[in-house]
Amino acid sequence: VSHHCWKEFIMFLGMVEEYSSLRSNANRYIKAKQIVKQFIESDSKHQLNISMELRTKTRNMFKERCSGDSCPSNLFDECLSIVML
């Protein structure tokens, strides 16, 4: 695994831990938006090494299930389990 991948992984892990610990849906939504933009989008600056299928699934779950009123704390669990393998 390259140094680049480890850097992305550590950054992602830290942001997801912070995201999961947030109690407010509004705050989770803001953090989720940052995570999707920074790690999940196909053209993201720190794109995770995950399949296009998982990338699309996660992005769609964010779009369909997240808002300022509701944002599940487990949104990134599947991505996390894949990158931790």
mmCIF file of N, CA, C and O in Angstrom:
data_model
loop_
_atom_site.group_PDB
_atom_site.id
_atom_site.type_symbol
_atom_site.label_atom_id
_atom_site.label_comp_id
_atom_site.label_asym_id
_atom_site.label_seq_id
_atom_site.Cartn_x
_atom_site.Cartn_y
_atom_site.Cartn_z
ATOM 1 N N VAL A 1 0.856 -1.179 0.000
ATOM 2 C CA VAL A 1 0.000 0.000 0.000
ATOM 3 C C VAL A 1 0.893 1.231 0.000
ATOM 4 O O VAL A 1 1.812 1.346 0.804
ATOM 5 N N SER A 2 0.606 2.144 -0.898
ATOM 6 C CA SER A 2 1.435 3.338 -1.004
ATOM 7 C C SER A 2 1.182 4.298 0.150
ATOM 8 O O SER A 2 0.147 4.254 0.815
ATOM 9 N N HIS A 3 2.154 5.177 0.360
ATOM 10 C CA HIS A 3 2.043 6.216 1.387
ATOM 11 C C HIS A 3 0.795 7.059 1.136
ATOM 12 O O HIS A 3 0.090 7.428 2.066
ATOM 13 N N HIS A 4 0.522 7.320 -0.128
ATOM 14 C CA HIS A 4 -0.643 8.124 -0.513
ATOM 15 C C HIS A 4 -1.941 7.501 -0.001
ATOM 16 O O HIS A 4 -2.783 8.180 0.558
ATOM 17 N N CYS A 5 -2.095 6.197 -0.149
ATOM 18 C CA CYS A 5 -3.310 5.502 0.298
ATOM 19 C C CYS A 5 -3.463 5.557 1.816
ATOM 20 O O CYS A 5 -4.561 5.724 2.325
ATOM 21 N N TRP A 6 -2.343 5.412 2.533
ATOM 22 C CA TRP A 6 -2.397 5.466 3.993
ATOM 23 C C TRP A 6 -2.830 6.840 4.460
ATOM 24 O O TRP A 6 -3.612 6.972 5.404
ATOM 25 N N LYS A 7 -2.324 7.868 3.811
ATOM 26 C CA LYS A 7 -2.674 9.247 4.169
ATOM 27 C C LYS A 7 -4.180 9.455 4.005
ATOM 28 O O LYS A 7 -4.837 10.006 4.888
ATOM 29 N N GLU A 8 -4.721 9.004 2.876
ATOM 30 C CA GLU A 8 -6.165 9.147 2.616
ATOM 31 C C GLU A 8 -6.952 8.374 3.676
ATOM 32 O O GLU A 8 -7.939 8.859 4.205
ATOM 33 N N PHE A 9 -6.500 7.165 3.961
ATOM 34 C CA PHE A 9 -7.179 6.310 4.932
ATOM 35 C C PHE A 9 -7.224 6.970 6.305
ATOM 36 O O PHE A 9 -8.275 7.016 6.945
ATOM 37 N N ILE A 10 -6.097 7.485 6.778
ATOM 38 C CA ILE A 10 -6.026 8.121 8.102
ATOM 39 C C ILE A 10 -6.934 9.353 8.147
ATOM 40 O O ILE A 10 -7.663 9.561 9.124
ATOM 41 N N MET A 11 -6.901 10.146 7.085
ATOM 42 C CA MET A 11 -7.763 11.337 7.030
ATOM 43 C C MET A 11 -9.239 10.931 7.051
ATOM 44 O O MET A 11 -10.043 11.514 7.771
ATOM 45 N N PHE A 12 -9.583 9.930 6.242
ATOM 46 C CA PHE A 12 -10.962 9.453 6.169
ATOM 47 C C PHE A 12 -11.406 8.907 7.521
ATOM 48 O O PHE A 12 -12.481 9.245 8.014
ATOM 49 N N LEU A 13 -10.581 8.081 8.124
ATOM 50 C CA LEU A 13 -10.889 7.482 9.417
ATOM 51 C C LEU A 13 -11.177 8.570 10.457
ATOM 52 O O LEU A 13 -12.169 8.506 11.182
ATOM 53 N N GLY A 14 -10.333 9.576 10.518
ATOM 54 C CA GLY A 14 -10.523 10.671 11.470
ATOM 55 C C GLY A 14 -11.820 11.425 11.244
ATOM 56 O O GLY A 14 -12.551 11.726 12.196
ATOM 57 N N MET A 15 -12.126 11.705 9.983
ATOM 58 C CA MET A 15 -13.355 12.445 9.688
ATOM 59 C C MET A 15 -14.602 11.609 9.977
ATOM 60 O O MET A 15 -15.603 12.125 10.453
ATOM 61 N N VAL A 16 -14.542 10.306 9.687
ATOM 62 C CA VAL A 16 -15.696 9.439 9.953
ATOM 63 C C VAL A 16 -15.897 9.267 11.462
ATOM 64 O O VAL A 16 -17.035 9.253 11.934
ATOM 65 N N GLU A 17 -14.810 9.155 12.214
ATOM 66 C CA GLU A 17 -14.942 9.077 13.672
ATOM 67 C C GLU A 17 -15.606 10.337 14.216
ATOM 68 O O GLU A 17 -16.492 10.266 15.061
ATOM 69 N N GLU A 18 -15.164 11.482 13.706
ATOM 70 C CA GLU A 18 -15.771 12.750 14.132
ATOM 71 C C GLU A 18 -17.246 12.783 13.729
ATOM 72 O O GLU A 18 -18.114 13.149 14.525
ATOM 73 N N TYR A 19 -17.541 12.395 12.491
ATOM 74 C CA TYR A 19 -18.918 12.355 11.975
ATOM 75 C C TYR A 19 -19.804 11.489 12.874
ATOM 76 O O TYR A 19 -20.888 11.905 13.275
ATOM 77 N N SER A 20 -19.331 10.287 13.190
ATOM 78 C CA SER A 20 -20.122 9.339 13.984
ATOM 79 C C SER A 20 -20.384 9.843 15.399
ATOM 80 O O SER A 20 -21.388 9.483 16.008
ATOM 81 N N SER A 21 -19.491 10.668 15.909
ATOM 82 C CA SER A 21 -19.646 11.161 17.281
ATOM 83 C C SER A 21 -20.569 12.376 17.384
ATOM 84 O O SER A 21 -20.986 12.745 18.476
ATOM 85 N N LEU A 22 -20.895 12.986 16.262
ATOM 86 C CA LEU A 22 -21.762 14.168 16.291
ATOM 87 C C LEU A 22 -23.192 13.759 16.634
ATOM 88 O O LEU A 22 -23.716 12.791 16.085
ATOM 89 N N ARG A 23 -23.820 14.500 17.522
ATOM 90 C CA ARG A 23 -25.181 14.158 17.946
ATOM 91 C C ARG A 23 -26.241 14.829 17.093
ATOM 92 O O ARG A 23 -27.330 14.304 16.916
ATOM 93 N N SER A 24 -25.949 15.983 16.583
ATOM 94 C CA SER A 24 -26.916 16.758 15.810
ATOM 95 C C SER A 24 -26.956 16.287 14.357
ATOM 96 O O SER A 24 -25.919 16.151 13.706
ATOM 97 N N ASN A 25 -28.166 16.035 13.848
ATOM 98 C CA ASN A 25 -28.321 15.658 12.438
ATOM 99 C C ASN A 25 -27.776 16.737 11.524
ATOM 100 O O ASN A 25 -27.155 16.448 10.509
ATOM 101 N N ALA A 26 -28.009 17.994 11.886
ATOM 102 C CA ALA A 26 -27.539 19.113 11.061
ATOM 103 C C ALA A 26 -26.013 19.107 10.970
ATOM 104 O O ALA A 26 -25.449 19.264 9.883
ATOM 105 N N ASN A 27 -25.339 18.888 12.110
ATOM 106 C CA ASN A 27 -23.872 18.842 12.105
ATOM 107 C C ASN A 27 -23.353 17.623 11.360
ATOM 108 O O ASN A 27 -22.360 17.701 10.637
ATOM 109 N N ARG A 28 -24.038 16.472 11.521
ATOM 110 C CA ARG A 28 -23.644 15.267 10.783
ATOM 111 C C ARG A 28 -23.804 15.497 9.280
ATOM 112 O O ARG A 28 -22.969 15.073 8.485
ATOM 113 N N TYR A 29 -24.881 16.166 8.893
ATOM 114 C CA TYR A 29 -25.119 16.435 7.473
ATOM 115 C C TYR A 29 -23.987 17.276 6.880
ATOM 116 O O TYR A 29 -23.464 16.965 5.812
ATOM 117 N N ILE A 30 -23.588 18.308 7.597
ATOM 118 C CA ILE A 30 -22.493 19.173 7.128
ATOM 119 C C ILE A 30 -21.208 18.359 6.995
ATOM 120 O O ILE A 30 -20.498 18.451 5.989
ATOM 121 N N LYS A 31 -20.892 17.534 7.992
ATOM 122 C CA LYS A 31 -19.677 16.717 7.964
ATOM 123 C C LYS A 31 -19.771 15.656 6.859
ATOM 124 O O LYS A 31 -18.793 15.402 6.156
ATOM 125 N N ALA A 32 -20.954 15.041 6.686
ATOM 126 C CA ALA A 32 -21.137 14.035 5.626
ATOM 127 C C ALA A 32 -20.897 14.656 4.254
ATOM 128 O O ALA A 32 -20.257 14.042 3.389
ATOM 129 N N LYS A 33 -21.392 15.852 4.067
ATOM 130 C CA LYS A 33 -21.206 16.559 2.800
ATOM 131 C C LYS A 33 -19.704 16.752 2.527
ATOM 132 O O LYS A 33 -19.244 16.542 1.409
ATOM 133 N N GLN A 34 -18.950 17.127 3.563
ATOM 134 C CA GLN A 34 -17.498 17.302 3.422
ATOM 135 C C GLN A 34 -16.822 15.976 3.085
ATOM 136 O O GLN A 34 -15.939 15.926 2.218
ATOM 137 N N ILE A 35 -17.221 14.904 3.766
ATOM 138 C CA ILE A 35 -16.612 13.588 3.538
ATOM 139 C C ILE A 35 -16.884 13.112 2.116
ATOM 140 O O ILE A 35 -15.980 12.633 1.427
ATOM 141 N N VAL A 36 -18.123 13.249 1.665
ATOM 142 C CA VAL A 36 -18.480 12.828 0.302
ATOM 143 C C VAL A 36 -17.658 13.619 -0.712
ATOM 144 O O VAL A 36 -17.076 13.042 -1.640
ATOM 145 N N LYS A 37 -17.581 14.927 -0.515
ATOM 146 C CA LYS A 37 -16.843 15.775 -1.462
ATOM 147 C C LYS A 37 -15.347 15.450 -1.454
ATOM 148 O O LYS A 37 -14.704 15.406 -2.494
ATOM 149 N N GLN A 38 -14.785 15.207 -0.284
ATOM 150 C CA GLN A 38 -13.349 15.020 -0.154
ATOM 151 C C GLN A 38 -12.868 13.603 -0.459
ATOM 152 O O GLN A 38 -11.753 13.426 -0.941
ATOM 153 N N PHE A 39 -13.717 12.579 -0.220
ATOM 154 C CA PHE A 39 -13.247 11.190 -0.332
ATOM 155 C C PHE A 39 -14.066 10.293 -1.263
ATOM 156 O O PHE A 39 -13.547 9.286 -1.734
ATOM 157 N N ILE A 40 -15.335 10.595 -1.478
ATOM 158 C CA ILE A 40 -16.218 9.664 -2.193
ATOM 159 C C ILE A 40 -16.425 10.038 -3.657
ATOM 160 O O ILE A 40 -16.432 9.161 -4.518
ATOM 161 N N GLU A 41 -16.603 11.317 -3.942
ATOM 162 C CA GLU A 41 -16.827 11.741 -5.330
ATOM 163 C C GLU A 41 -15.690 11.246 -6.228
ATOM 164 O O GLU A 41 -14.539 11.163 -5.799
ATOM 165 N N SER A 42 -16.026 10.942 -7.478
ATOM 166 C CA SER A 42 -15.045 10.405 -8.420
ATOM 167 C C SER A 42 -13.870 11.351 -8.653
ATOM 168 O O SER A 42 -12.763 10.916 -8.942
ATOM 169 N N ASP A 43 -14.119 12.638 -8.543
ATOM 170 C CA ASP A 43 -13.057 13.629 -8.788
ATOM 171 C C ASP A 43 -12.571 14.274 -7.488
ATOM 172 O O ASP A 43 -12.011 15.359 -7.497
ATOM 173 N N SER A 44 -12.800 13.583 -6.363
ATOM 174 C CA SER A 44 -12.439 14.157 -5.072
ATOM 175 C C SER A 44 -10.924 14.259 -4.909
ATOM 176 O O SER A 44 -10.164 13.487 -5.487
ATOM 177 N N LYS A 45 -10.518 15.216 -4.096
ATOM 178 C CA LYS A 45 -9.092 15.495 -3.881
ATOM 179 C C LYS A 45 -8.372 14.312 -3.228
ATOM 180 O O LYS A 45 -7.233 14.014 -3.550
ATOM 181 N N HIS A 46 -9.040 13.643 -2.312
ATOM 182 C CA HIS A 46 -8.438 12.530 -1.574
ATOM 183 C C HIS A 46 -9.254 11.250 -1.786
ATOM 184 O O HIS A 46 -9.643 10.585 -0.836
ATOM 185 N N GLN A 47 -9.507 10.930 -3.022
ATOM 186 C CA GLN A 47 -10.374 9.814 -3.386
ATOM 187 C C GLN A 47 -9.932 8.508 -2.731
ATOM 188 O O GLN A 47 -8.767 8.126 -2.803
ATOM 189 N N LEU A 48 -10.888 7.845 -2.069
ATOM 190 C CA LEU A 48 -10.605 6.553 -1.443
ATOM 191 C C LEU A 48 -10.462 5.472 -2.495
ATOM 192 O O LEU A 48 -11.068 5.537 -3.556
ATOM 193 N N ASN A 49 -9.700 4.454 -2.168
ATOM 194 C CA ASN A 49 -9.515 3.313 -3.055
ATOM 195 C C ASN A 49 -10.644 2.311 -2.789
ATOM 196 O O ASN A 49 -10.464 1.314 -2.096
ATOM 197 N N ILE A 50 -11.831 2.635 -3.330
ATOM 198 C CA ILE A 50 -13.008 1.765 -3.211
ATOM 199 C C ILE A 50 -13.594 1.565 -4.608
ATOM 200 O O ILE A 50 -13.284 2.329 -5.521
ATOM 201 N N SER A 51 -14.426 0.560 -4.752
ATOM 202 C CA SER A 51 -15.014 0.273 -6.064
ATOM 203 C C SER A 51 -15.976 1.385 -6.489
ATOM 204 O O SER A 51 -16.530 2.096 -5.656
ATOM 205 N N MET A 52 -16.162 1.488 -7.790
ATOM 206 C CA MET A 52 -17.103 2.480 -8.317
ATOM 207 C C MET A 52 -18.515 2.177 -7.806
ATOM 208 O O MET A 52 -19.294 3.076 -7.527
ATOM 209 N N GLU A 53 -18.822 0.891 -7.665
ATOM 210 C CA GLU A 53 -20.137 0.477 -7.167
ATOM 211 C C GLU A 53 -20.378 1.013 -5.746
ATOM 212 O O GLU A 53 -21.433 1.584 -5.459
ATOM 213 N N LEU A 54 -19.393 0.847 -4.874
ATOM 214 C CA LEU A 54 -19.533 1.335 -3.505
ATOM 215 C C LEU A 54 -19.537 2.859 -3.467
ATOM 216 O O LEU A 54 -20.275 3.468 -2.699
ATOM 217 N N ARG A 55 -18.730 3.467 -4.310
ATOM 218 C CA ARG A 55 -18.690 4.933 -4.404
ATOM 219 C C ARG A 55 -20.077 5.474 -4.770
ATOM 220 O O ARG A 55 -20.602 6.380 -4.129
ATOM 221 N N THR A 56 -20.688 4.872 -5.796
ATOM 222 C CA THR A 56 -22.011 5.297 -6.263
ATOM 223 C C THR A 56 -23.069 5.028 -5.194
ATOM 224 O O THR A 56 -23.922 5.880 -4.920
ATOM 225 N N LYS A 57 -23.009 3.854 -4.578
ATOM 226 C CA LYS A 57 -23.970 3.487 -3.532
ATOM 227 C C LYS A 57 -23.916 4.476 -2.369
ATOM 228 O O LYS A 57 -24.956 4.940 -1.883
ATOM 229 N N THR A 58 -22.701 4.816 -1.926
ATOM 230 C CA THR A 58 -22.535 5.734 -0.796
ATOM 231 C C THR A 58 -23.033 7.132 -1.160
ATOM 232 O O THR A 58 -23.736 7.771 -0.392
ATOM 233 N N ARG A 59 -22.664 7.578 -2.342
ATOM 234 C CA ARG A 59 -23.106 8.909 -2.810
ATOM 235 C C ARG A 59 -24.633 8.961 -2.898
ATOM 236 O O ARG A 59 -25.258 9.926 -2.458
ATOM 237 N N ASN A 60 -25.245 7.906 -3.423
ATOM 238 C CA ASN A 60 -26.707 7.866 -3.539
ATOM 239 C C ASN A 60 -27.375 7.809 -2.166
ATOM 240 O O ASN A 60 -28.404 8.458 -1.952
ATOM 241 N N MET A 61 -26.804 7.036 -1.238
ATOM 242 C CA MET A 61 -27.369 6.984 0.122
ATOM 243 C C MET A 61 -27.321 8.370 0.759
ATOM 244 O O MET A 61 -28.257 8.783 1.427
ATOM 245 N N PHE A 62 -26.222 9.075 0.545
ATOM 246 C CA PHE A 62 -26.102 10.430 1.088
ATOM 247 C C PHE A 62 -27.197 11.321 0.506
ATOM 248 O O PHE A 62 -27.904 12.013 1.233
ATOM 249 N N LYS A 63 -27.364 11.277 -0.811
ATOM 250 C CA LYS A 63 -28.361 12.131 -1.480
ATOM 251 C C LYS A 63 -29.783 11.780 -1.061
ATOM 252 O O LYS A 63 -30.622 12.656 -0.900
ATOM 253 N N GLU A 64 -30.073 10.488 -0.886
ATOM 254 C CA GLU A 64 -31.438 10.033 -0.597
ATOM 255 C C GLU A 64 -31.796 10.078 0.883
ATOM 256 O O GLU A 64 -32.958 10.282 1.236
ATOM 257 N N ARG A 65 -30.824 9.866 1.763
ATOM 258 C CA ARG A 65 -31.147 9.685 3.187
ATOM 259 C C ARG A 65 -30.667 10.801 4.103
ATOM 260 O O ARG A 65 -30.952 10.778 5.294
ATOM 261 N N CYS A 66 -29.904 11.755 3.565
ATOM 262 C CA CYS A 66 -29.328 12.777 4.438
ATOM 263 C C CYS A 66 -29.885 14.164 4.148
ATOM 264 O O CYS A 66 -30.027 14.560 3.000
ATOM 265 N N SER A 67 -30.165 14.845 5.241
ATOM 266 C CA SER A 67 -30.584 16.246 5.196
ATOM 267 C C SER A 67 -30.211 16.847 6.543
ATOM 268 O O SER A 67 -29.719 16.152 7.427
ATOM 269 N N GLY A 68 -30.490 18.125 6.705
ATOM 270 C CA GLY A 68 -30.228 18.774 7.982
ATOM 271 C C GLY A 68 -31.079 18.215 9.107
ATOM 272 O O GLY A 68 -30.748 18.367 10.280
ATOM 273 N N ASP A 69 -32.163 17.531 8.755
ATOM 274 C CA ASP A 69 -33.078 16.974 9.756
ATOM 275 C C ASP A 69 -32.819 15.505 10.062
ATOM 276 O O ASP A 69 -33.264 14.983 11.077
ATOM 277 N N SER A 70 -32.130 14.818 9.154
ATOM 278 C CA SER A 70 -31.900 13.386 9.326
ATOM 279 C C SER A 70 -30.637 12.974 8.576
ATOM 280 O O SER A 70 -30.533 13.186 7.371
ATOM 281 N N CYS A 71 -29.708 12.398 9.310
ATOM 282 C CA CYS A 71 -28.466 11.937 8.689
ATOM 283 C C CYS A 71 -27.932 10.775 9.535
ATOM 284 O O CYS A 71 -27.440 10.992 10.641
ATOM 285 N N PRO A 72 -28.066 9.533 9.043
ATOM 286 C CA PRO A 72 -27.707 8.363 9.847
ATOM 287 C C PRO A 72 -26.227 8.335 10.215
ATOM 288 O O PRO A 72 -25.363 8.605 9.379
ATOM 289 N N SER A 73 -25.947 7.990 11.447
ATOM 290 C CA SER A 73 -24.560 7.980 11.917
ATOM 291 C C SER A 73 -23.742 6.849 11.300
ATOM 292 O O SER A 73 -22.524 6.865 11.350
ATOM 293 N N ASN A 74 -24.399 5.875 10.686
ATOM 294 C CA ASN A 74 -23.677 4.737 10.096
ATOM 295 C C ASN A 74 -23.507 4.872 8.577
ATOM 296 O O ASN A 74 -23.196 3.896 7.906
ATOM 297 N N LEU A 75 -23.683 6.055 8.046
ATOM 298 C CA LEU A 75 -23.640 6.285 6.601
ATOM 299 C C LEU A 75 -22.371 5.744 5.928
ATOM 300 O O LEU A 75 -22.425 5.199 4.838
ATOM 301 N N PHE A 76 -21.228 5.873 6.584
ATOM 302 C CA PHE A 76 -19.954 5.496 5.970
ATOM 303 C C PHE A 76 -19.410 4.156 6.452
ATOM 304 O O PHE A 76 -18.265 3.808 6.165
ATOM 305 N N ASP A 77 -20.217 3.390 7.185
ATOM 306 C CA ASP A 77 -19.753 2.120 7.754
ATOM 307 C C ASP A 77 -19.232 1.140 6.704
ATOM 308 O O ASP A 77 -18.204 0.498 6.902
ATOM 309 N N GLU A 78 -19.937 1.023 5.586
ATOM 310 C CA GLU A 78 -19.510 0.064 4.559
ATOM 311 C C GLU A 78 -18.178 0.487 3.943
ATOM 312 O O GLU A 78 -17.279 -0.345 3.763
ATOM 313 N N CYS A 79 -18.023 1.765 3.663
ATOM 314 C CA CYS A 79 -16.745 2.264 3.120
ATOM 315 C C CYS A 79 -15.626 2.010 4.123
ATOM 316 O O CYS A 79 -14.539 1.580 3.751
ATOM 317 N N LEU A 80 -15.915 2.277 5.368
ATOM 318 C CA LEU A 80 -14.922 2.095 6.429
ATOM 319 C C LEU A 80 -14.493 0.634 6.507
ATOM 320 O O LEU A 80 -13.295 0.343 6.594
ATOM 321 N N SER A 81 -15.450 -0.286 6.440
ATOM 322 C CA SER A 81 -15.102 -1.708 6.549
ATOM 323 C C SER A 81 -14.271 -2.160 5.347
ATOM 324 O O SER A 81 -13.375 -2.989 5.498
ATOM 325 N N ILE A 82 -14.506 -1.590 4.181
ATOM 326 C CA ILE A 82 -13.736 -1.946 2.980
ATOM 327 C C ILE A 82 -12.304 -1.413 3.060
ATOM 328 O O ILE A 82 -11.352 -2.144 2.810
ATOM 329 N N VAL A 83 -12.144 -0.150 3.426
ATOM 330 C CA VAL A 83 -10.796 0.418 3.458
ATOM 331 C C VAL A 83 -9.963 -0.116 4.603
ATOM 332 O O VAL A 83 -8.741 -0.029 4.585
ATOM 333 N N MET A 84 -10.602 -0.698 5.625
ATOM 334 C CA MET A 84 -9.858 -1.242 6.757
ATOM 335 C C MET A 84 -9.388 -2.677 6.518
ATOM 336 O O MET A 84 -8.647 -3.223 7.328
ATOM 337 N N LEU A 85 -9.817 -3.293 5.430
ATOM 338 C CA LEU A 85 -9.401 -4.679 5.133
ATOM 339 C C LEU A 85 -7.923 -4.776 4.866
ATOM 340 O O LEU A 85 -7.308 -3.950 4.323
#
